[in-house]
Short mmCIF file of C-alpha atoms in Angstrom, two decimals:
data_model
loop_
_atom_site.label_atom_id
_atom_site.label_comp_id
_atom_site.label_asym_id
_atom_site.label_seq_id
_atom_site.Cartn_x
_atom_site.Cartn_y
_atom_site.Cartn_z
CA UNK A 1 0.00 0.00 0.00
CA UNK A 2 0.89 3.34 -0.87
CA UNK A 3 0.58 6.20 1.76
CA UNK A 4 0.32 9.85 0.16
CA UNK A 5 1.29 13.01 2.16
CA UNK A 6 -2.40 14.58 3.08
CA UNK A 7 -2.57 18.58 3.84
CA UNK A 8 -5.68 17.61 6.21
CA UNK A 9 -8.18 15.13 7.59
CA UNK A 10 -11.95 15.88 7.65
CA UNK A 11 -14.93 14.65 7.12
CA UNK A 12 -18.06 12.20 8.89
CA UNK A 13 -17.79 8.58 9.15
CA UNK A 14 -19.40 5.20 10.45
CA UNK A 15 -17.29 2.20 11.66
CA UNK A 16 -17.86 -1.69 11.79
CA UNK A 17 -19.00 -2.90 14.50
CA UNK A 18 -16.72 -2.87 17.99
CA UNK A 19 -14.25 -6.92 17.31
CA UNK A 20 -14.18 -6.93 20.98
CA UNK A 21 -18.06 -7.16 21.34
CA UNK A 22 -18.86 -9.03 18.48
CA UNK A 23 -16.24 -11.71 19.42
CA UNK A 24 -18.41 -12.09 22.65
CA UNK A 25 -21.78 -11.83 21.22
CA UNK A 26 -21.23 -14.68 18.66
CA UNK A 27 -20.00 -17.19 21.24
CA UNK A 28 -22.60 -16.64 23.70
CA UNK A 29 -25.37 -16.53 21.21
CA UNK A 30 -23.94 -20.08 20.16
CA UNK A 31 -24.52 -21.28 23.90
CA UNK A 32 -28.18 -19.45 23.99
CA UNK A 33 -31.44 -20.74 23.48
CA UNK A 34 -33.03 -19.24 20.25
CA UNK A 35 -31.58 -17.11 17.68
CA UNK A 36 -29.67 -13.91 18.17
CA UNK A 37 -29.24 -10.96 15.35
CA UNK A 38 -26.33 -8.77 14.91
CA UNK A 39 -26.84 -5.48 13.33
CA UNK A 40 -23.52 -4.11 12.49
CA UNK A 41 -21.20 -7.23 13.41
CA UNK A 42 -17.61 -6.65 13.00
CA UNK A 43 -16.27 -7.14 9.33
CA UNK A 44 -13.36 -8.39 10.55
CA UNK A 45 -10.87 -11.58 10.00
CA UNK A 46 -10.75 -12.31 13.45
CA UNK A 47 -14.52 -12.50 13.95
CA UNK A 48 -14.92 -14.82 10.66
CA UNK A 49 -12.86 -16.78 12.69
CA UNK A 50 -14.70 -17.11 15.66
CA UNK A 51 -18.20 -17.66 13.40
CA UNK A 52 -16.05 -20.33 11.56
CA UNK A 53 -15.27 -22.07 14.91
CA UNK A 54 -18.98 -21.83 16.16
CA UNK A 55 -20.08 -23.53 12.71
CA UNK A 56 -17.67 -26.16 13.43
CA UNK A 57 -18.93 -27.34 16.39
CA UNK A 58 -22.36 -27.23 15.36
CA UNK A 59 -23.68 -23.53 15.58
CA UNK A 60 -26.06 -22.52 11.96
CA UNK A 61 -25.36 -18.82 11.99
CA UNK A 62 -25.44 -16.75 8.59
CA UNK A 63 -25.00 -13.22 7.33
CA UNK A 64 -26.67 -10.67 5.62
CA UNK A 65 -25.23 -7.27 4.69
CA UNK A 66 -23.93 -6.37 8.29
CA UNK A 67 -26.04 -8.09 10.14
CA UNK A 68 -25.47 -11.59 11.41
CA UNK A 69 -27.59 -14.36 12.77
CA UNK A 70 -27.30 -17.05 14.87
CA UNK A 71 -29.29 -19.85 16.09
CA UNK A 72 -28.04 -21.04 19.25
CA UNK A 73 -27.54 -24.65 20.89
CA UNK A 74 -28.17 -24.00 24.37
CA UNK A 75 -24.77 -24.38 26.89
CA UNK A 76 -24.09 -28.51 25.37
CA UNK A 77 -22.23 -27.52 21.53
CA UNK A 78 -21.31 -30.40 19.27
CA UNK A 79 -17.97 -32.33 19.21
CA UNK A 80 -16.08 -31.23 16.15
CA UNK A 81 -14.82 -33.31 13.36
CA UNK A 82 -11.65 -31.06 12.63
CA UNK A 83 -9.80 -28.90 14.68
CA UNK A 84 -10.70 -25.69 15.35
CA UNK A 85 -9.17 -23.01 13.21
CA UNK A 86 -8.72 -19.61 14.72
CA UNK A 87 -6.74 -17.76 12.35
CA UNK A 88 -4.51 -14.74 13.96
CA UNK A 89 -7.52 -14.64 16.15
CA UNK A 90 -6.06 -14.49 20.34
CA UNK A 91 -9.16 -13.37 21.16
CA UNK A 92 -10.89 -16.39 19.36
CA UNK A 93 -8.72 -18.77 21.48
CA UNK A 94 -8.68 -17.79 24.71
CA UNK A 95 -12.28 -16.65 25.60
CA UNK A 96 -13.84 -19.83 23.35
CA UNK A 97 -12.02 -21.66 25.84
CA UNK A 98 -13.61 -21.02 28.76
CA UNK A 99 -16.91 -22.69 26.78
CA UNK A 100 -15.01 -25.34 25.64
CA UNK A 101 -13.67 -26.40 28.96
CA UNK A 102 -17.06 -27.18 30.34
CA UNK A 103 -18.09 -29.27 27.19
CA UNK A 104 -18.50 -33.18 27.50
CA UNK A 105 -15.61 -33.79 24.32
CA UNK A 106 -11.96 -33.00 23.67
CA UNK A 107 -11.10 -30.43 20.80
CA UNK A 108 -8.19 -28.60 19.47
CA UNK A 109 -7.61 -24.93 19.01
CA UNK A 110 -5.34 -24.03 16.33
CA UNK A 111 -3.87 -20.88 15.18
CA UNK A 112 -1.47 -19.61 11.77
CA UNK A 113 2.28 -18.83 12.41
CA UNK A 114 2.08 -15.78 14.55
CA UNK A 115 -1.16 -17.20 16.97
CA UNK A 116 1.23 -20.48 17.69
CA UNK A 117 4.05 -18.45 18.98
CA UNK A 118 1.59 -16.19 21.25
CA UNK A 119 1.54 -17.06 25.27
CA UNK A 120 -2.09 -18.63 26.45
CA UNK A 121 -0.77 -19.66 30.14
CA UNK A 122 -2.82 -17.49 31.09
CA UNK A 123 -5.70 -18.87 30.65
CA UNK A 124 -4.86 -22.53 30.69
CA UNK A 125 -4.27 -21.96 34.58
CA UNK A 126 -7.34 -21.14 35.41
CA UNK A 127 -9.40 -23.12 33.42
CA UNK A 128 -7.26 -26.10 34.72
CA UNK A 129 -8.15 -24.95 37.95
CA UNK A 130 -12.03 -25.43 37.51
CA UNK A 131 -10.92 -28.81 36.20
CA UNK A 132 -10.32 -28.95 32.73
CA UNK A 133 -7.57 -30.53 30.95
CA UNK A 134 -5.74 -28.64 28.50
CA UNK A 135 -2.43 -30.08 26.02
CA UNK A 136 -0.48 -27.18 24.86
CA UNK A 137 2.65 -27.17 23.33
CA UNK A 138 5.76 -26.16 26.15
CA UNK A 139 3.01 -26.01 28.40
CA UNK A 140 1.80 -22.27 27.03
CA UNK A 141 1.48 -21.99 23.71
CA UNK A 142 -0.59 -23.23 20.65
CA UNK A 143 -2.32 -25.51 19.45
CA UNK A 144 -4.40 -25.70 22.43
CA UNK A 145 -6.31 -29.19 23.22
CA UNK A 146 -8.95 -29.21 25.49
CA UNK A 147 -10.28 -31.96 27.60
CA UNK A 148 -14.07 -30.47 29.04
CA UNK A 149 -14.98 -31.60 32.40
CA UNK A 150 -18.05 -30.60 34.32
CA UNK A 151 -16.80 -27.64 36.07
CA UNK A 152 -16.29 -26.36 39.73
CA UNK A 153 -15.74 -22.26 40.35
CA UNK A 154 -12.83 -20.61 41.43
CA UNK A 155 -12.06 -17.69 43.30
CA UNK A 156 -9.30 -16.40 40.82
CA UNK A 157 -7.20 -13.56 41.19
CA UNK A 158 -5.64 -12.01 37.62
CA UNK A 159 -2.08 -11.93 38.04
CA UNK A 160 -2.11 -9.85 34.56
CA UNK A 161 -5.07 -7.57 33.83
CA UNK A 162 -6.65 -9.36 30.62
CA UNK A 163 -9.87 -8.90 29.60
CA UNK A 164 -9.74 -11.74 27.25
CA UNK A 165 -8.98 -14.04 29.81
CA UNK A 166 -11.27 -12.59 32.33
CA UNK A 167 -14.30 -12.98 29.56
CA UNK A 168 -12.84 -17.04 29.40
CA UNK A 169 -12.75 -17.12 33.02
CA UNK A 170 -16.11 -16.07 33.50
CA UNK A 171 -17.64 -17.95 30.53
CA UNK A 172 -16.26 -20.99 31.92
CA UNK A 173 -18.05 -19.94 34.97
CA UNK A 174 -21.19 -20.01 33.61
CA UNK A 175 -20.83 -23.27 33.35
CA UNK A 176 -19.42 -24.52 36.76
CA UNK A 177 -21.13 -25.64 39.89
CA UNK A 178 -21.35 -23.09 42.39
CA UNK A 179 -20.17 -18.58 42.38
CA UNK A 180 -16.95 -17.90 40.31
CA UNK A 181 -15.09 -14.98 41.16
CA UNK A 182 -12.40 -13.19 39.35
CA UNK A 183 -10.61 -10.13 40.68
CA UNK A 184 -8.34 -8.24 38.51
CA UNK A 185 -5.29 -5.86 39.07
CA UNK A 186 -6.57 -2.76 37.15
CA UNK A 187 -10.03 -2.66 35.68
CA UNK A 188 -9.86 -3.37 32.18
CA UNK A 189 -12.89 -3.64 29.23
CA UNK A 190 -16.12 -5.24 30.64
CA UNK A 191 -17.40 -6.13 27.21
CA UNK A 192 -17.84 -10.14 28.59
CA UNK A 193 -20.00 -9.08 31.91
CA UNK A 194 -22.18 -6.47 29.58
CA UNK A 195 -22.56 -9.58 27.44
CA UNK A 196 -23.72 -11.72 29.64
CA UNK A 197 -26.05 -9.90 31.29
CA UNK A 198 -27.69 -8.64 27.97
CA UNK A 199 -28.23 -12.43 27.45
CA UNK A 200 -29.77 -12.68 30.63
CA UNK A 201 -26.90 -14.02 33.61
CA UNK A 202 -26.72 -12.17 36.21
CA UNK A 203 -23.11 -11.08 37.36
CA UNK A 204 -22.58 -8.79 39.94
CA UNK A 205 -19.16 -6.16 40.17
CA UNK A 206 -17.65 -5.35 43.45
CA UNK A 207 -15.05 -2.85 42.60
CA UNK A 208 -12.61 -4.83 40.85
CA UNK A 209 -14.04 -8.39 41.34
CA UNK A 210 -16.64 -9.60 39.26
CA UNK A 211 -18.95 -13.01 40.19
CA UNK A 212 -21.39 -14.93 38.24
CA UNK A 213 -23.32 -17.88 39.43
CA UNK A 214 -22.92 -21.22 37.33
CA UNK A 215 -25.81 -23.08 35.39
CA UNK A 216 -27.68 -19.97 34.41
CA UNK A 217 -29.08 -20.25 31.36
CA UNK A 218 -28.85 -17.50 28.36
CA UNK A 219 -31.84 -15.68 25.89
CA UNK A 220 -31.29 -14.92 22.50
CA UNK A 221 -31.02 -11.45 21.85
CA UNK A 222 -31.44 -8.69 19.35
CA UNK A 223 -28.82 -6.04 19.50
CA UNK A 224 -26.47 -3.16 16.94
CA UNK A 225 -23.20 -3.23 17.87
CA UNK A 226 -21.73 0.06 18.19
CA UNK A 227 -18.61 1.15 16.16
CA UNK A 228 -15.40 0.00 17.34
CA UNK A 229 -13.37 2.32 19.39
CA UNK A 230 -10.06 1.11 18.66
CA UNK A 231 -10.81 0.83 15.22
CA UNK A 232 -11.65 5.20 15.45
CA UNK A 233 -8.48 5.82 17.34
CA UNK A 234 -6.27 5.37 14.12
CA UNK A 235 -8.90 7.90 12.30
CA UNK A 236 -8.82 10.12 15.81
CA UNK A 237 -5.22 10.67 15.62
CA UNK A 238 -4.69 11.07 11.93
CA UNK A 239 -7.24 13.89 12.58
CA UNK A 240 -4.85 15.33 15.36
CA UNK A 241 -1.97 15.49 13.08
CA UNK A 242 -3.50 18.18 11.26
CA UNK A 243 -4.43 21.19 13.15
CA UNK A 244 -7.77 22.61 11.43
CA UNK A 245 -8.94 19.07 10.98
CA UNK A 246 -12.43 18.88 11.33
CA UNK A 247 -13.77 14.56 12.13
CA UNK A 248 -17.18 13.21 13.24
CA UNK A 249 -17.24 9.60 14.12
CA UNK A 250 -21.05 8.22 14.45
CA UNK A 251 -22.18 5.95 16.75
CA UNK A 252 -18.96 4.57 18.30
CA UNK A 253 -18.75 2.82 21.43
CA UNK A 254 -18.38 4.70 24.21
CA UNK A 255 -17.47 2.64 27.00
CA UNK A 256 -15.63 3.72 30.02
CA UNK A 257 -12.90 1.07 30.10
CA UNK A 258 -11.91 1.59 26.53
CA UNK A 259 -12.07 5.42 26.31
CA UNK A 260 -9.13 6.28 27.61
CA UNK A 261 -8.03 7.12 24.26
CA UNK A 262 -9.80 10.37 24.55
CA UNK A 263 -8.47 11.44 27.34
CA UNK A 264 -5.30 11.60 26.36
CA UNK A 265 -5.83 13.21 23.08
CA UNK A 266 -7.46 15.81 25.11
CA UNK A 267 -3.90 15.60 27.33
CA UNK A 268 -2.19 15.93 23.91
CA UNK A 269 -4.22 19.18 23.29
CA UNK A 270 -7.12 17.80 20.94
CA UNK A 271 -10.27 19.19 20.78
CA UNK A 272 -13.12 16.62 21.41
CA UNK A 273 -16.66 16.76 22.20
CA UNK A 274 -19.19 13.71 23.02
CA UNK A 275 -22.82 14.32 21.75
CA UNK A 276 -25.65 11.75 21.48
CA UNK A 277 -24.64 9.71 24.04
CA UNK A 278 -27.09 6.59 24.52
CA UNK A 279 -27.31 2.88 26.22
CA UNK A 280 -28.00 0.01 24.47
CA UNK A 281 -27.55 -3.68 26.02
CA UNK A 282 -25.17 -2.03 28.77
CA UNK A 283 -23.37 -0.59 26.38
CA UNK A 284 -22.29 3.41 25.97
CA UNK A 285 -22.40 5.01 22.64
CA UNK A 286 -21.94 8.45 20.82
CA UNK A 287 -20.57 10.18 18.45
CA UNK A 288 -17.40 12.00 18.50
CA UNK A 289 -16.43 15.60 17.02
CA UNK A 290 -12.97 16.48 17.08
CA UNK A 291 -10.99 19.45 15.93
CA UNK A 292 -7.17 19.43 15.71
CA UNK A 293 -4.72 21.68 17.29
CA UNK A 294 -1.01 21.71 18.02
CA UNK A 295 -0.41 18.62 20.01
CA UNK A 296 1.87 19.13 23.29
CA UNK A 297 3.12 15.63 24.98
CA UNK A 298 2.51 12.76 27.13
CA UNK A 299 3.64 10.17 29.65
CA UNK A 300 2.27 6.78 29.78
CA UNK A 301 2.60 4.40 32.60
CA UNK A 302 0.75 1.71 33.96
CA UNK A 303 -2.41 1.24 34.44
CA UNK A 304 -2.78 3.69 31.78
CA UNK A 305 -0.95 1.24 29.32
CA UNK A 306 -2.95 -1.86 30.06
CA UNK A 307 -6.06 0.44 29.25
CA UNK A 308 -4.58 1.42 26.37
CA UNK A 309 -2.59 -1.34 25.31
CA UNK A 310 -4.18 -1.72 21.58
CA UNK A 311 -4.30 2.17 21.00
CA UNK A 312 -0.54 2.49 21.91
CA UNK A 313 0.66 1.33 18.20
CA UNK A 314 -0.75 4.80 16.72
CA UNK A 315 -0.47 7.15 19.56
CA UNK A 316 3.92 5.82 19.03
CA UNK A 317 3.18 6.60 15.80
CA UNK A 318 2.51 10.14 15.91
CA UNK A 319 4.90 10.98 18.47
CA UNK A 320 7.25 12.27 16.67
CA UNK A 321 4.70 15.31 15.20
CA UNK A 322 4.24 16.67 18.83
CA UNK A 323 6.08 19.26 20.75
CA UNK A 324 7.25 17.38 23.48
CA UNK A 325 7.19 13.98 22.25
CA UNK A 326 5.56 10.72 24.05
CA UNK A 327 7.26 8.34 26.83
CA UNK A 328 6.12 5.05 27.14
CA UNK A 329 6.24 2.57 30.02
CA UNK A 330 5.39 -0.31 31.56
CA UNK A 331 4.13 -1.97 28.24
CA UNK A 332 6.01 -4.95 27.98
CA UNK A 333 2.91 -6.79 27.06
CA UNK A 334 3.65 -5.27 23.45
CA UNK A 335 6.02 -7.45 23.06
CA UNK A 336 3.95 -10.64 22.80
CA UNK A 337 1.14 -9.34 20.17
CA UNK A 338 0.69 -10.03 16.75
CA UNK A 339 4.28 -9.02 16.61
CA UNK A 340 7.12 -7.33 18.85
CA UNK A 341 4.79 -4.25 19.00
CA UNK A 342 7.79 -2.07 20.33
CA UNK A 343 10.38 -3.32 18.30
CA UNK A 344 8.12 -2.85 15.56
CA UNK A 345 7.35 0.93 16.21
CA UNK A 346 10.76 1.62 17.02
CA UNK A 347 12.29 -0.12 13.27
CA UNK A 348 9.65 1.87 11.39
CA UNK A 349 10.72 4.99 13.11
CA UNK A 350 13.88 4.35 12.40
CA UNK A 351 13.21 3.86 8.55
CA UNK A 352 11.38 7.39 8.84
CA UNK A 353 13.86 8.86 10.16
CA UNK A 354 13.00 9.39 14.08
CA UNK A 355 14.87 9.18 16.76
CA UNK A 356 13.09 6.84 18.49
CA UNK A 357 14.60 5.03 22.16
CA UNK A 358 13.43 1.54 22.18
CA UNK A 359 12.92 -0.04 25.90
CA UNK A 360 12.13 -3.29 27.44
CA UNK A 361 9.20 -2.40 28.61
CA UNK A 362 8.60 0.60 26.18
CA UNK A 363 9.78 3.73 24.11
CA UNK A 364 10.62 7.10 24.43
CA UNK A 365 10.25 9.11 21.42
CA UNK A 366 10.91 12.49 21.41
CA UNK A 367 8.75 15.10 19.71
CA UNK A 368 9.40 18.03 16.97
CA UNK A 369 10.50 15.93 14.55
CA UNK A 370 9.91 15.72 10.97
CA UNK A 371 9.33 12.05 9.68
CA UNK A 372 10.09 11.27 5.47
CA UNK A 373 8.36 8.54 3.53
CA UNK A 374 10.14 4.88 3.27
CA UNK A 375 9.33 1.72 2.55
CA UNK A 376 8.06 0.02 5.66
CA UNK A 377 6.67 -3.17 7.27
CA UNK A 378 3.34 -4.47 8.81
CA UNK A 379 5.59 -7.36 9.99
CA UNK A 380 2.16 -9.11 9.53
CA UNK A 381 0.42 -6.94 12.48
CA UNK A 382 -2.70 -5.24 11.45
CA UNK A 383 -2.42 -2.69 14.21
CA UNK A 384 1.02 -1.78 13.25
CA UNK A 385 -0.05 -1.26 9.25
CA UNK A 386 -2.73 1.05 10.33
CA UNK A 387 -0.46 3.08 12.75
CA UNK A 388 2.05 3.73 10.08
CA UNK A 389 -0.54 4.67 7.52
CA UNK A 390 -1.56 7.52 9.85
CA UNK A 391 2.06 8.34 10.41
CA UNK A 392 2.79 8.65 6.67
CA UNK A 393 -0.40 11.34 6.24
CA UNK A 394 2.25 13.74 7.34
CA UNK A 395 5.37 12.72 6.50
CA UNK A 396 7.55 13.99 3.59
CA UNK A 397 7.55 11.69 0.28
CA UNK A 398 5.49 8.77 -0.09
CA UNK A 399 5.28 6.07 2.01
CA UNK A 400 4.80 2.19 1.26
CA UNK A 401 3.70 -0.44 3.89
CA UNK A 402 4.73 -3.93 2.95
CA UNK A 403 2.26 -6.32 4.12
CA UNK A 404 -0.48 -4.19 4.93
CA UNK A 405 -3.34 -6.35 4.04
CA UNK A 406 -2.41 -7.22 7.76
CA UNK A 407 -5.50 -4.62 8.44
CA UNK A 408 -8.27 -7.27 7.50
CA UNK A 409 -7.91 -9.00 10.64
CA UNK A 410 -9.48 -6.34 12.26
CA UNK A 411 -10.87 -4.01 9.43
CA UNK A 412 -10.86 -4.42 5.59
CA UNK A 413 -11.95 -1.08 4.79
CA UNK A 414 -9.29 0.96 6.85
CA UNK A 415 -7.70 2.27 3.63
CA UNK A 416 -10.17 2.95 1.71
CA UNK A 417 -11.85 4.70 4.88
CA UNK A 418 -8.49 6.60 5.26
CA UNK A 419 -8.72 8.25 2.27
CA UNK A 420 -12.24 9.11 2.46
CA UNK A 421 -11.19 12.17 5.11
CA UNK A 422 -7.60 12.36 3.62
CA UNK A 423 -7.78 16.34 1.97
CA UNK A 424 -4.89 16.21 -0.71
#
């Protein structure tokens, strides 16, 4: 892909639905009685790959236009014939294994080159802990096979704030005997307890522990999932690049434990307003207006960065454009994504011409700096595609990203929405 220089963004747009919710909507539709529609399901790779795992173990779903429906089996799913593909999908593996381990079969999770070298320990030990059985190869990583067992709860405490493993955790739950509890270091998303009670569970939040009750039974639902937030935030800060830039996102999600985004563009200097705020299913959505301005600088440290750990790729990426530059720590979780996520930044920098400080647990990249086009890599990570595009918008020359039909996993139409608000 080729990356133009742009002399502004602006302009009114409508995103797929939020991959995070959608993920979590298909799989508990598949374990509901009746059938659930999806209006504005995520057009995603990684979701395909969660509908193609449903199918295979039994689950009729189909889709039309945006919308997707599903006829659910009730909490018992069919053994599968074949193992159970999910693509680059993490998300995919680790909270469709919290259903899986309270199945009566064995199956197999399986993942392409960059999924097998990703860590799952982290949810294998709790999920053996309710009493599944799970093969993996060293002990933590892909393929994943899983032995079900009927299921006793756990009073689990996160050692790593995950939401992915905190949706398999409780998922799993909702299948045990007895009150599973799972209390996390730093509240991160809550898309799997929204979920589940719009399907009809009942889980209850005590500051940072959540509990559901196993053998509760789910209701189909109707629902439109609200654009995806992390999917805006590369569209957000191409926008604050350009300082009369003028962007209105439509119906995004607005939950609080993945807005943190706009709070530190506001930090940076941005100019954002929320309108039209609404609820649907226990979910927050609006639309955003933003206008640009110069941008000043920012520290990250944790817990910010495990709030922000998928909107870090871009906000690296247009470091170098502010006036004091942006310091990253305590993001060493980077480092197992869809690639070296700070190793990645930090080479593409480089091959722009920053001056970029790579860390073990982070980067430091100073601001007021001008970057020039080059020929660059997705190193197969869609996140890391999409950051650079934005990055090139202002850089000097043209720009080409090797690899960067990387973006499909989590949005097909990135580029072609990119240069829908690019002004040349």
């Amino acid at each position: 892909m080729v990356i133009r220089p742009a002399r502004n963004v602006s302009g009114t747009i409508r995103l797929p639905g939020d991959k995070s919710i959608s993920h979590r909507y298909a799989m508990l539709a598949a374990i509901a009685q009746g059938t659930s529609r999806f209006e504005n399901f995520s057009t995603g790779a990684d979701c395909a790959s969660t509908l193609g795992c449903l199918a295979s173990l039994g689950v009729r779903w189909q889709r039309q236009a945006d919308a997707v429906e599903i006829q659910g089996l009730g909490p018992r799913l069919e053994t599968p014939d074949t193992p159970l593909d999910c693509g680059n999908s993490g998300s995919t593996m680790r909270m469709l294994s919290g259903i899986l381990a309270g199945q009566e079969f064995t199956s197999e999770l399986i993942g392409d080159r960059s999924l097998s070298l990703r860590p799952m320990a982290r949810v294998i030990t709790p999920l053996e802990s309710m009493g599944a059985r799970i093969q993996a190869t060293d002990g933590k990583r892909p393929p994943l096979r899983i032995t079900g067992a009927k299921l006793k709860a756990i009073d689990y405490i996160m050692p790593t704030a995950s939401a992915q493993v905190k949706s398999a955790v409780l998922f799993a739950g909702l299948l045990a005997r007895g009150e599973t509890r799972v209390s996390e270091p730093v509240r991160v998303r809550d898309h799997g307890e929204l979920a589940l009670r719009a399907f009809g569970a009942e889980v209850r939040q005590e500051a940072n522990q959540v509990r559901i009750q196993g053998g509760q039974g789910l209701r189909a639902i109707r629902a439109t999932i609200p654009g995806d937030l992390s999917s805006a935030s590369f569209f957000l800060c191409a926008a604050a690049l350009f300082p009369e830039s003028q962007l209105v996102i439509r119906s995004i999600g607005m939950n609080p434990t993945r807005s943190h985004l706009l709070d530190i563009l506001v930090r940076l200097g941005v100019r954002i307003t929320v309108t039209d705020l609404e609820e649907k299913q226990g979910e927050l959505l609006g639309s955003i207006e933003e206008k640009g301005k110069q941008l000043g600088g920012a520290t990250l440290v944790s817990p910010y960065t495990e709030m922000l750990i998928d909107e870090i790729p871009v906000l690296a990426a247009i470091a170098p454009y502010t006036e004091n530059g942006i310091e990253i720590r305590d993001a060493r979780e980077l480092r197992v994504k869809e690639s070296d996520r700070i190793r990645s930044i930090a080479v593409n920098l480089g091959r722009m011409g920053a001056k970029v400080e790579e860390r073990e647990d982070g980067l430091r990249i100073p601001g007021g700096q001008q970057l020039v086009g080059a020929e660059l890599d997705s190193f197969g990570d869609h996140r890391i595609a999409m950051a650079f595009a934005v990055a090139a918008l202002r850089a000097r020359g043209e720009t080409i990203i090797h690899g960067a039909d990387a973006a499909i996993i989590s949005y097909p139409e990135f580029f072609t929405t990119l240069e829908e608000i690019a002004e040349r």
